[in-house]
CSV table of C-alpha atoms in Angstrom, one decimal:
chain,number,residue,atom,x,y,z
A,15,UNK,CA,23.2,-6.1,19.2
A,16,UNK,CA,22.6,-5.6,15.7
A,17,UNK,CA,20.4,-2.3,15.4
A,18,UNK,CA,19.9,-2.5,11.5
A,19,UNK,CA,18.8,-6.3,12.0
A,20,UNK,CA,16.0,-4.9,14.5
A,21,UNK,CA,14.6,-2.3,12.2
A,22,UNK,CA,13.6,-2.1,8.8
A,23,UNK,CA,16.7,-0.5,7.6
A,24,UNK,CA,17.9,-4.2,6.7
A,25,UNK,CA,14.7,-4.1,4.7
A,26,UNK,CA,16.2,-0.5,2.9
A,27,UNK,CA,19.4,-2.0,2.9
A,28,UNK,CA,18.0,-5.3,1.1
A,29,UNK,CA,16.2,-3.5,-1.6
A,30,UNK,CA,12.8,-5.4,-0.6
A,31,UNK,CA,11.5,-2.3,0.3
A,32,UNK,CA,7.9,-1.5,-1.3
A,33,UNK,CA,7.5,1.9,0.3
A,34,UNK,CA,4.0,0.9,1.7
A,35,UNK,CA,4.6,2.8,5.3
A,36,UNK,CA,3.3,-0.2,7.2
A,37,UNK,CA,6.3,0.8,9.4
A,38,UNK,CA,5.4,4.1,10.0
A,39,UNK,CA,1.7,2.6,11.2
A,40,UNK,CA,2.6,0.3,13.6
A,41,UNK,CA,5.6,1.6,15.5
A,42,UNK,CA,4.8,2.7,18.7
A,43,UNK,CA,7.4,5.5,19.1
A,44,UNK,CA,6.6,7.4,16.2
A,45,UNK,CA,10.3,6.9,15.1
A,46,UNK,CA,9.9,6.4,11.5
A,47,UNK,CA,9.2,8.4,8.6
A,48,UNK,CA,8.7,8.1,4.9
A,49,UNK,CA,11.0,10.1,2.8
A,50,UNK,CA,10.4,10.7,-0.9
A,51,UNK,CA,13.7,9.6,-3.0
A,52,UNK,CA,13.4,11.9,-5.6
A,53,UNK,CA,16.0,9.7,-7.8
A,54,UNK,CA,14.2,6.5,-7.8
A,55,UNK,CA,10.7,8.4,-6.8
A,56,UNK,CA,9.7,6.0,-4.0
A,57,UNK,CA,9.4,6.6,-0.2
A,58,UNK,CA,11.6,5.1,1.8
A,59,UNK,CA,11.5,4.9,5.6
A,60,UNK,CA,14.0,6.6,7.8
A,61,UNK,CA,14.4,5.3,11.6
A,62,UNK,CA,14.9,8.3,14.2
A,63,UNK,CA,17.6,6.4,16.3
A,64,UNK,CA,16.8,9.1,19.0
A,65,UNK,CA,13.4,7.6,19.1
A,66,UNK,CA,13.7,4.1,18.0
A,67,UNK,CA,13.5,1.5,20.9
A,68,UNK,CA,14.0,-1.4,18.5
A,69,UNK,CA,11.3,-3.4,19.6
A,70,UNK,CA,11.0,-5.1,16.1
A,71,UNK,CA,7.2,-4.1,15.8
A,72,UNK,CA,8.6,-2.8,11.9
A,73,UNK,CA,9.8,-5.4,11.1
A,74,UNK,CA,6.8,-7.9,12.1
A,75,UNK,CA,5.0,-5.8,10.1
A,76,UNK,CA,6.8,-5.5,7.1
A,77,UNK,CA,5.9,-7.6,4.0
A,78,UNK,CA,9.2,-7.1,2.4
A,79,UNK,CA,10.9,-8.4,5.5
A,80,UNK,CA,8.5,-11.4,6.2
A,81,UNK,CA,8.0,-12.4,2.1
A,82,UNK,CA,9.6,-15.7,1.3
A,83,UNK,CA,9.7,-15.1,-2.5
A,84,UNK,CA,11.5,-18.7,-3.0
A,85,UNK,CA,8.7,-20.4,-1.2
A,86,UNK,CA,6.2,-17.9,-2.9
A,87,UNK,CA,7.1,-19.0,-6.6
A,88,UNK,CA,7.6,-22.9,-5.4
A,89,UNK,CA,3.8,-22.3,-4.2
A,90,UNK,CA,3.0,-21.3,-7.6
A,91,UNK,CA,5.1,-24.0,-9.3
A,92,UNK,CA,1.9,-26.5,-8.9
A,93,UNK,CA,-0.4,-27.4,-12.2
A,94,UNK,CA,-3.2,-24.8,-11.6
A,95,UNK,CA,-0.9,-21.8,-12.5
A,96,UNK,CA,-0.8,-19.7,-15.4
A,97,UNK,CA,2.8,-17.7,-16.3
A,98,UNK,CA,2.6,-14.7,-19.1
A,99,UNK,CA,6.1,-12.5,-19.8
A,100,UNK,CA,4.3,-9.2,-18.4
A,101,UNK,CA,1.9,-9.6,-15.4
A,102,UNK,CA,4.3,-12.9,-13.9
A,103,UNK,CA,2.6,-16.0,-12.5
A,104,UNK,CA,-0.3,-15.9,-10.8
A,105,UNK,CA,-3.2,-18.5,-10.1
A,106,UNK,CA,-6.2,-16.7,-12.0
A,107,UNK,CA,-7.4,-13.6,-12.7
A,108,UNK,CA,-11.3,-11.6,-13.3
A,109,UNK,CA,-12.2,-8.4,-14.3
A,110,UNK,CA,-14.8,-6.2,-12.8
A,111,UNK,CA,-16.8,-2.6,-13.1
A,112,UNK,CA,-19.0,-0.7,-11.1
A,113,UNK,CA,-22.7,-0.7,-12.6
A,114,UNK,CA,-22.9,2.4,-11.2
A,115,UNK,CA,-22.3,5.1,-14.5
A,116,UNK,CA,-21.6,8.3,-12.5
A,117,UNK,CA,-18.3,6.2,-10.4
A,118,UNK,CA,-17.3,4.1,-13.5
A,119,UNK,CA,-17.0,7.1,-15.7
A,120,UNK,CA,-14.9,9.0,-13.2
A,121,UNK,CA,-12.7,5.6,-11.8
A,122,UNK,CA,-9.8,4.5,-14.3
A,123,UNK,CA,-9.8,1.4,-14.1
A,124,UNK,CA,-14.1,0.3,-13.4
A,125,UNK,CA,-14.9,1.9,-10.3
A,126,UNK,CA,-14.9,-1.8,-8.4
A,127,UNK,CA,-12.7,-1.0,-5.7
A,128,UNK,CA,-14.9,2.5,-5.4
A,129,UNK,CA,-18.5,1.1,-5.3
A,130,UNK,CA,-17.4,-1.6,-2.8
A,131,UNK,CA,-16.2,0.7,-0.4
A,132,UNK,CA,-19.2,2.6,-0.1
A,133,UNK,CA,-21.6,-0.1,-0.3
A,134,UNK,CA,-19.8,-1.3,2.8
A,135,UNK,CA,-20.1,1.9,4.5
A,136,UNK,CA,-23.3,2.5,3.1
A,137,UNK,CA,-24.6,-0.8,5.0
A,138,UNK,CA,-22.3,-0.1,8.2
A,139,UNK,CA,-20.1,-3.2,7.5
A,140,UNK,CA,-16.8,-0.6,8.1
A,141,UNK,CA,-16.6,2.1,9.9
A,142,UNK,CA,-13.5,3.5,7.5
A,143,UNK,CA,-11.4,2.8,4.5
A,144,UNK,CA,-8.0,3.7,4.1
A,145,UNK,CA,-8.3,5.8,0.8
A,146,UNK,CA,-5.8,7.9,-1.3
A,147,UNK,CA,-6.4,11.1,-3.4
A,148,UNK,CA,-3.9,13.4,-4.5
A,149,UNK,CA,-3.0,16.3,-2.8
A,150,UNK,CA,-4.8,20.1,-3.4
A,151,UNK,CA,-2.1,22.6,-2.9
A,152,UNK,CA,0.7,19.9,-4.9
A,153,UNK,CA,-1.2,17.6,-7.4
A,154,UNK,CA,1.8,14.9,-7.7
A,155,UNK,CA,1.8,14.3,-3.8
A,156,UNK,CA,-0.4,11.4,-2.8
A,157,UNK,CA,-2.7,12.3,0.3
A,158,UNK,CA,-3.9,9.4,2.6
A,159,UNK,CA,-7.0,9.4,4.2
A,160,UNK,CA,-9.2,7.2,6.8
A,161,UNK,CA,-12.4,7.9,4.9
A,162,UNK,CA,-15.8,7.7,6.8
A,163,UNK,CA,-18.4,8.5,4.2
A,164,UNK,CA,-19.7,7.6,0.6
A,165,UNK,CA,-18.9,11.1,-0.5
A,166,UNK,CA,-15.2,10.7,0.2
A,167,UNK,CA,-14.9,7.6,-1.0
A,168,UNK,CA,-16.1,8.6,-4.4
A,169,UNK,CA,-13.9,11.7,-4.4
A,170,UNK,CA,-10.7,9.7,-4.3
A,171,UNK,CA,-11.3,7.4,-6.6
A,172,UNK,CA,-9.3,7.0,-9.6
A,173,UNK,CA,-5.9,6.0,-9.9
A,174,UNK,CA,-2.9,7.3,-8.6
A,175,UNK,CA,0.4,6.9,-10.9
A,176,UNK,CA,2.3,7.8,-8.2
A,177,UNK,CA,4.1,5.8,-5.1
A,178,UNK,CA,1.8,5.8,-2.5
A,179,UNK,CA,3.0,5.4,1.4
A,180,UNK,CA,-0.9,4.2,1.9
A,181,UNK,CA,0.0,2.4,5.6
A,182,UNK,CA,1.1,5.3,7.1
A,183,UNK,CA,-2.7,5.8,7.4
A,184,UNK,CA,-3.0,2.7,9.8
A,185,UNK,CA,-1.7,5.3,12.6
């Protein structure tokens, strides 16, 4: 058996790792952990083999694993897409503020993502989102939060130039 095929240290191995910690949500053992490479500065998993039962759940998970980027760009290939040197190809694209002043001054980039959140707890429509603002006692470490209110959701707002593990949240 194959242990690096059953976990995502093929995905490591591969390079399609995105450092997303959708891995460290899902397994069941709590076997995995995200590790900051301070060369590249990106967080890679790390598989406890002490605690790894390589039931696969990682790798179901893991959109660098399951990503077919030949079939992706073919599904693009189609008339209705639009290429440009920078952003790629991609099918179309908007743009988008919050008309609330207060979030759009503080967001970076609009405040969308920010006033959508909290009109959906606002109205009950989530319970929680899955937020990130940066840490108090180390300001260039990202800290992930379930948040539950309008408040919180308007305190992490802005964006973070940093690699953010945001799925280790889904635990």
């Amino acid at each position: 058996m194959n242990k690096e095929r059953l976990s995502v240290e093929s995905v490591v191995k591969d390079k399609l790792c995105t450092g997303c910690g959708t891995c460290v949500g899902v397994c069941p053992n709590d076997a995995i952990t995200m590790k900051k490479n301070k060369v590249k500065s990106l967080y890679i998993p790390e598989v406890n083999s002490k605690k790894c039962t390589l039931c696969g759940l990682c790798l179901d998970a893991c959109p660098g694993w399951s990503v077919n980027f030949k079939q992706l760009n073919e599904d693009l290939e189609d008339g209705n897409r639009i290429e440009d040197d920078l952003i790629g190809k991609y099918l179309s694209c908007y743009i988008g503020y919050s008309s609330d002043f207060a979030v759009r001054f503080k967001s970076s980039s609009g405040g969308i993502m920010t006033s959508l959140l909290a009109f959906l707890i606002k109205e009950g429509l989530i319970d929680r989102a899955l937020v990130t603002r940066m840490n108090t006692e180390n300001p260039l470490e990202p800290k992930v939060i379930l948040a539950d209110n309008q408040r919180d959701i308007v305190y992490s707002s802005g964006s973070k130039y940093v690699p953010v593990p945001l799925n280790i949240g889904l635990k």
